[in-house]
Short mmCIF file of C-alpha atoms and ligand atoms in Angstrom, two decimals:
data_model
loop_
_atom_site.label_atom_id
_atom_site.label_comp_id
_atom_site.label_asym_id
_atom_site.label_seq_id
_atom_site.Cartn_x
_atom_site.Cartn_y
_atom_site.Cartn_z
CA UNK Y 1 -21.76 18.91 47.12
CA UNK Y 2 -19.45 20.32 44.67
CA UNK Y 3 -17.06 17.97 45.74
CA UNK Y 4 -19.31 14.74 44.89
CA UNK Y 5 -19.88 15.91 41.52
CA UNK Y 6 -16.35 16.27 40.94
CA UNK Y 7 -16.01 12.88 42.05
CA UNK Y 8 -18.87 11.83 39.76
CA UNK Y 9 -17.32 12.91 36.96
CA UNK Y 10 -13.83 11.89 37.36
CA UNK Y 11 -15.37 8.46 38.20
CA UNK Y 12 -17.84 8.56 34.91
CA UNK Y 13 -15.06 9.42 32.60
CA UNK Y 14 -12.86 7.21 34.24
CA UNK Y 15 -15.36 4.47 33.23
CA UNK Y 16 -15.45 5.86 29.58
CA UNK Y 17 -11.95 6.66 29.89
CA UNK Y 18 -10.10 4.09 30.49
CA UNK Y 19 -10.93 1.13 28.51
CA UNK Y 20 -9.85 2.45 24.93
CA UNK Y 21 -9.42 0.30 21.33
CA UNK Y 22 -6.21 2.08 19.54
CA UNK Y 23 -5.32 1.80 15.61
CA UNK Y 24 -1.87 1.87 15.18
CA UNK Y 25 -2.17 3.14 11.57
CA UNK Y 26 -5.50 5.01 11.07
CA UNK Y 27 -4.97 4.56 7.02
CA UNK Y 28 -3.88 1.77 4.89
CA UNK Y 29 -2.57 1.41 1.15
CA UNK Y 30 -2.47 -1.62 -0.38
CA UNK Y 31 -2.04 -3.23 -4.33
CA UNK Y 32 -4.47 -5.76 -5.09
CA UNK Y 33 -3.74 -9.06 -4.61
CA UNK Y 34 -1.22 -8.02 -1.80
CA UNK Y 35 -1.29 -9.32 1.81
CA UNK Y 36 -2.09 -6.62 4.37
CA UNK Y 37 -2.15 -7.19 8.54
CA UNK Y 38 -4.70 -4.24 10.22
CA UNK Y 39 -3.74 -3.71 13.69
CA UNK Y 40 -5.61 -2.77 17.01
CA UNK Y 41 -4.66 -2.64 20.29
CA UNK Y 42 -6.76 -2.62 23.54
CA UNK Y 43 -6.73 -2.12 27.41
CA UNK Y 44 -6.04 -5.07 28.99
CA UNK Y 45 -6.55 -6.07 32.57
CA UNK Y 46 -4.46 -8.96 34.36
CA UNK Y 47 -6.62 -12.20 35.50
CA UNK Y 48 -9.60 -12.01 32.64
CA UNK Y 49 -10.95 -14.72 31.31
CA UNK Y 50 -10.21 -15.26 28.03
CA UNK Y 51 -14.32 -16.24 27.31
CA UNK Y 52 -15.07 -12.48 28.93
CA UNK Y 53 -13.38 -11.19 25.38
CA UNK Y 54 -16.25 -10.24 22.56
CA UNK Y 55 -14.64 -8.56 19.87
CA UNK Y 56 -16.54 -7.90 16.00
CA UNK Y 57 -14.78 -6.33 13.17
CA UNK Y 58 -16.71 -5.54 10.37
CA UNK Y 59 -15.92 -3.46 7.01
CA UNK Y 60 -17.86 -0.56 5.78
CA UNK Y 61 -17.91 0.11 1.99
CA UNK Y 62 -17.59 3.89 1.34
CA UNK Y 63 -20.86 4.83 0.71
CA UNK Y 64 -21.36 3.02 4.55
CA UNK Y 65 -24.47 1.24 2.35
CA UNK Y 66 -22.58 -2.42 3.43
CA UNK Y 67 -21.05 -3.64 6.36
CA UNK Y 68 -19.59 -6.47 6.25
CA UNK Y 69 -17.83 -9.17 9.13
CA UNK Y 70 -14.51 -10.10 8.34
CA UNK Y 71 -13.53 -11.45 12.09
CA UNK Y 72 -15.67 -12.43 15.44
CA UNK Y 73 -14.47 -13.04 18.41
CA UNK Y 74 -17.72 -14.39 20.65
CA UNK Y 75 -16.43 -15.41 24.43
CA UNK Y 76 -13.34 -15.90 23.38
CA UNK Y 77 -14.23 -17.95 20.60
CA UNK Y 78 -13.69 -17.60 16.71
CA UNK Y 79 -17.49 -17.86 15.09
CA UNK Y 80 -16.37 -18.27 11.57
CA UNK Y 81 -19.86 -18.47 10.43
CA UNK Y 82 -20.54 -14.67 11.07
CA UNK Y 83 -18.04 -13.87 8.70
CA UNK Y 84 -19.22 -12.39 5.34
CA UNK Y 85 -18.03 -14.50 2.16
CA UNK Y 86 -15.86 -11.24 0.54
CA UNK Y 87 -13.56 -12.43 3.62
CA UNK Y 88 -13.76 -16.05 3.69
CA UNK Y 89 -10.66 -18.05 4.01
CA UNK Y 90 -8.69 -14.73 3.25
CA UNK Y 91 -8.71 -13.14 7.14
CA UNK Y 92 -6.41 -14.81 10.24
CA UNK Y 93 -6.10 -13.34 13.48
CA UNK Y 94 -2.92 -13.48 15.50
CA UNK Y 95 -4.51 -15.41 18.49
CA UNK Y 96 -1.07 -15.03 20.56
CA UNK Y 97 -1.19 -11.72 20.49
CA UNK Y 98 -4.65 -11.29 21.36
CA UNK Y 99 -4.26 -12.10 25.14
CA UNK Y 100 -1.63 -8.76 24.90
CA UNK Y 101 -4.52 -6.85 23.84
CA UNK Y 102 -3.61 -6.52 20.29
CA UNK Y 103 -5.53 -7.40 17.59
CA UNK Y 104 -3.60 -8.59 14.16
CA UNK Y 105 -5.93 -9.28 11.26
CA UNK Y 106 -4.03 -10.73 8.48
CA UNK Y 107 -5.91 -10.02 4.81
CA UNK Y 108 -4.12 -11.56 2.20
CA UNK Y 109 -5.13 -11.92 -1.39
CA UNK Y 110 -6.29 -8.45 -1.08
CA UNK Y 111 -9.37 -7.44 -3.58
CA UNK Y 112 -10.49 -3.74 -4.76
CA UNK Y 113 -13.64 -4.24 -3.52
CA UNK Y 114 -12.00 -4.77 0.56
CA UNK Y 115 -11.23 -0.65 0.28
CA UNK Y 116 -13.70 0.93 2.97
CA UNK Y 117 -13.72 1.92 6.77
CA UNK Y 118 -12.27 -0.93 9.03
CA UNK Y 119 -14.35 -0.85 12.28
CA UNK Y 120 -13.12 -3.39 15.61
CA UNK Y 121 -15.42 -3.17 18.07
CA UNK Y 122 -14.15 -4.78 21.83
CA UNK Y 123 -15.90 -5.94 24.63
CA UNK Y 124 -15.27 -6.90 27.67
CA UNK Y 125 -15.81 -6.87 31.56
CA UNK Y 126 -14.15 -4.10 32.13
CA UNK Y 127 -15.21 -2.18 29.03
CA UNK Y 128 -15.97 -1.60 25.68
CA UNK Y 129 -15.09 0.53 22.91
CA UNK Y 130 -14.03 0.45 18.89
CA UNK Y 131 -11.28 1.64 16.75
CA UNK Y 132 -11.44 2.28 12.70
CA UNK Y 133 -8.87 2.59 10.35
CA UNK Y 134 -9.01 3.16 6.16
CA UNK Y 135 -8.10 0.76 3.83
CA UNK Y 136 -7.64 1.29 0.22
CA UNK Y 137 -6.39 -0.87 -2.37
CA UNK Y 138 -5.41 -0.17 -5.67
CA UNK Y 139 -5.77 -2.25 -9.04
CA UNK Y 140 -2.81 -3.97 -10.00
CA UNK Y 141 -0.80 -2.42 -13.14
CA UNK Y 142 0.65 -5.60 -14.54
CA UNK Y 143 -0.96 -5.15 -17.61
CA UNK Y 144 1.68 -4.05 -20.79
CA UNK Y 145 -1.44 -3.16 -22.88
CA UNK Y 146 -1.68 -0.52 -20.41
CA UNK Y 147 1.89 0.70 -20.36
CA UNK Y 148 2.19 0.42 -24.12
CA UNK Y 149 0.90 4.13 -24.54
CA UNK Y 150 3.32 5.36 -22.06
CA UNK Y 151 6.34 3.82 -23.38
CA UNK Y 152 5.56 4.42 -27.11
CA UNK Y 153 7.24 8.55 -27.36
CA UNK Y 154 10.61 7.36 -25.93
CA UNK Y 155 11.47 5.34 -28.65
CA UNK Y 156 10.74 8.62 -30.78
CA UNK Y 157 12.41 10.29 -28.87
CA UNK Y 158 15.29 7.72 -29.19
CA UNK Y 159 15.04 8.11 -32.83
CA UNK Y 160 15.06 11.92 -32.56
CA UNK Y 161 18.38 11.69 -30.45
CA UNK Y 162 19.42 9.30 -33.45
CA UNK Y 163 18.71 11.75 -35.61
CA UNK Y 164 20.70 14.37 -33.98
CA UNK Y 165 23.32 12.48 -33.32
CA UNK Y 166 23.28 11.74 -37.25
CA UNK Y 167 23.20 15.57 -37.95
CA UNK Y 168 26.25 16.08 -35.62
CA UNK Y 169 28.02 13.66 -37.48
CA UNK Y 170 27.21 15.00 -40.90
CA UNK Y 171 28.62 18.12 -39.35
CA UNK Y 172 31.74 17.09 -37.86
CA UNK Y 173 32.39 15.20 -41.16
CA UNK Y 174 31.69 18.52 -42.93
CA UNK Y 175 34.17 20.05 -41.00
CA UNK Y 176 36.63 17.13 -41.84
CA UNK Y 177 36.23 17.63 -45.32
CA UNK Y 178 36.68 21.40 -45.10
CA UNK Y 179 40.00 20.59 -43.33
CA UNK Y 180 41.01 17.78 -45.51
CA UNK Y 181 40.11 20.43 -47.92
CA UNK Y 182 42.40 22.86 -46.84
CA UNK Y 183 45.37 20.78 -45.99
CA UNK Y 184 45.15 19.75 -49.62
CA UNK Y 185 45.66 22.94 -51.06
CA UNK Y 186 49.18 22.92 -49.11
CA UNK Y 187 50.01 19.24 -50.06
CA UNK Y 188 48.11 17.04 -52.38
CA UNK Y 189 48.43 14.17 -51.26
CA UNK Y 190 45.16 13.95 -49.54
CA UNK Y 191 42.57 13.26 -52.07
CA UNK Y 192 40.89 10.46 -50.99
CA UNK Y 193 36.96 9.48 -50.04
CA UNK Y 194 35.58 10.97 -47.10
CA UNK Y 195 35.82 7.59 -45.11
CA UNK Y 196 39.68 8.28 -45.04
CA UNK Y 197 38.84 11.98 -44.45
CA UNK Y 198 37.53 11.24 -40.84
CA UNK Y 199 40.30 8.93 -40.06
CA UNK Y 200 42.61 11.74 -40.53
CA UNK Y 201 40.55 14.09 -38.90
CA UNK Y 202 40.54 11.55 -35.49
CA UNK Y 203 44.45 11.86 -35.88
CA UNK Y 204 44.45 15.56 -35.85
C1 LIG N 301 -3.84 4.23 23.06
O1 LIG N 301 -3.25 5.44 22.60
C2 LIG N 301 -2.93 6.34 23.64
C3 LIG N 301 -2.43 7.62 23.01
O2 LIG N 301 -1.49 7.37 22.01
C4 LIG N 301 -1.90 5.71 24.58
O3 LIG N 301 -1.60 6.58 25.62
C5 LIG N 301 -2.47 4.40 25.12
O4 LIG N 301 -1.49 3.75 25.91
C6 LIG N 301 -2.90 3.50 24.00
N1 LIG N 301 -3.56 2.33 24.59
C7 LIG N 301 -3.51 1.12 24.07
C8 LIG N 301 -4.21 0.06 24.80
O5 LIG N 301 -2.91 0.89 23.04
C1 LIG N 302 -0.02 -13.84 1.25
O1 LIG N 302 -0.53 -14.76 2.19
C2 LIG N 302 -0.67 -16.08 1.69
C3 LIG N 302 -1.33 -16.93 2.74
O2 LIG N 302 -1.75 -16.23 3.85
C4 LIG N 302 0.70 -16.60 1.32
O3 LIG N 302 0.59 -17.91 0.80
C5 LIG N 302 1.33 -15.68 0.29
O4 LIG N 302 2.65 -16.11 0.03
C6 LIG N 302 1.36 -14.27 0.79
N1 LIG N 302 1.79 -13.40 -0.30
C7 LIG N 302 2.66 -12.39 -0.10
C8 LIG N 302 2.98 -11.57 -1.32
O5 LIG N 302 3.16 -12.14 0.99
#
């Protein structure tokens, strides 16, 4: 008796077990206006028809208030018409890959508003089950409005290095002039403008 329902339960979550839909990155980043490729993977079993293969992928804002189709797969067949007009003419699926049990969605002019849960959901003969991954993409910064603010203090501080640079100067040319100075009182031959007075001091 015991025996059976050991059996029963190997065998049930066998069933559940074995037929599983894998993300291969459970998160995604992504700039806006990017291209992105989400990518499942499924249990595959030799011999299946290809029109035993039901496969919907839908996206789920956030807030999970909207779901939306980007891809169908309905006995083996693409039905575009399923697919909600966020995604139209923007999602391809790598049929070649499909038969490998991997599904490759390509997104490309990516939008803001595509950021939410990315649910595939598989069916087949032998099985069903669903895989989710994030995707979130960011606004594009190619604005220089918005970098203006950022940039603006390093030109100060440019000028301030300027400025100390300046002050450095004055000093070192101070210093000429207190040597020129000096030197003079031994031989007076060096009374001359203070342009003159850092040449001699770069010859020193
Ligand atoms: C799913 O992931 C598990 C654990 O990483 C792995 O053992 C299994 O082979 C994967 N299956 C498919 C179909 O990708
Ligand atoms: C994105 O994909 C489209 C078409 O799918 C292509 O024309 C474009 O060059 C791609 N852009 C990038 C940045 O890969």
């Amino acid at each position: 008796m015991i025996c059976c329902i050991l059996l029963l339960l190997t065998l049930t979550s066998c069933v559940c077990g074995t037929f599983v839909v894998n993300v291969t990155q459970s998160s995604y980043q992504a700039e806006e206006n990017h291209n992105i490729t989400l990518e499942w993977s499924f249990t595959t079993k030799p011999h299946t028809p290809s029109d035993s293969l039901y496969i919907l992928c839908e996206m789920f804002t956030d807030d999970l208030k909207a779901s939306k189709v980007l891809y169908h797969l309905h006995e083996g067949v693409e039905s575009p018409e399923s697919q909600d007009e966020q995604f139209s003419g923007r999602v391809q699926c790598d049929k070649d890959v499909l038969r490998e049990g991997r599904i490759r969605l390509h997104v490309s002019r990516l939008r803001t508003e595509d950021s939410g849960l990315y649910l595939c959901e598989v069916n087949t003969d032998y099985g069903a089950n669903f895989g989710k991954c994030r995707l979130s993409v960011s606004a594009a910064v190619d604005q220089p409005e918005t970098q203006r603010p950022t940039e603006r203090p390093e030109p100060e501080s440019y000028k301030r290095i300027l400025l100390y640079a300046g002050l450095g100067l004055t000093a070192a040319a101070a210093a000429a002039a207190l040597l020129v100075k000096l030197c003079c009182s031994s031989s007076p031959c060096f009374t001359k403008s203070p342009d003159e007075t850092v040449n001699l001091y770069s010859e020193v």
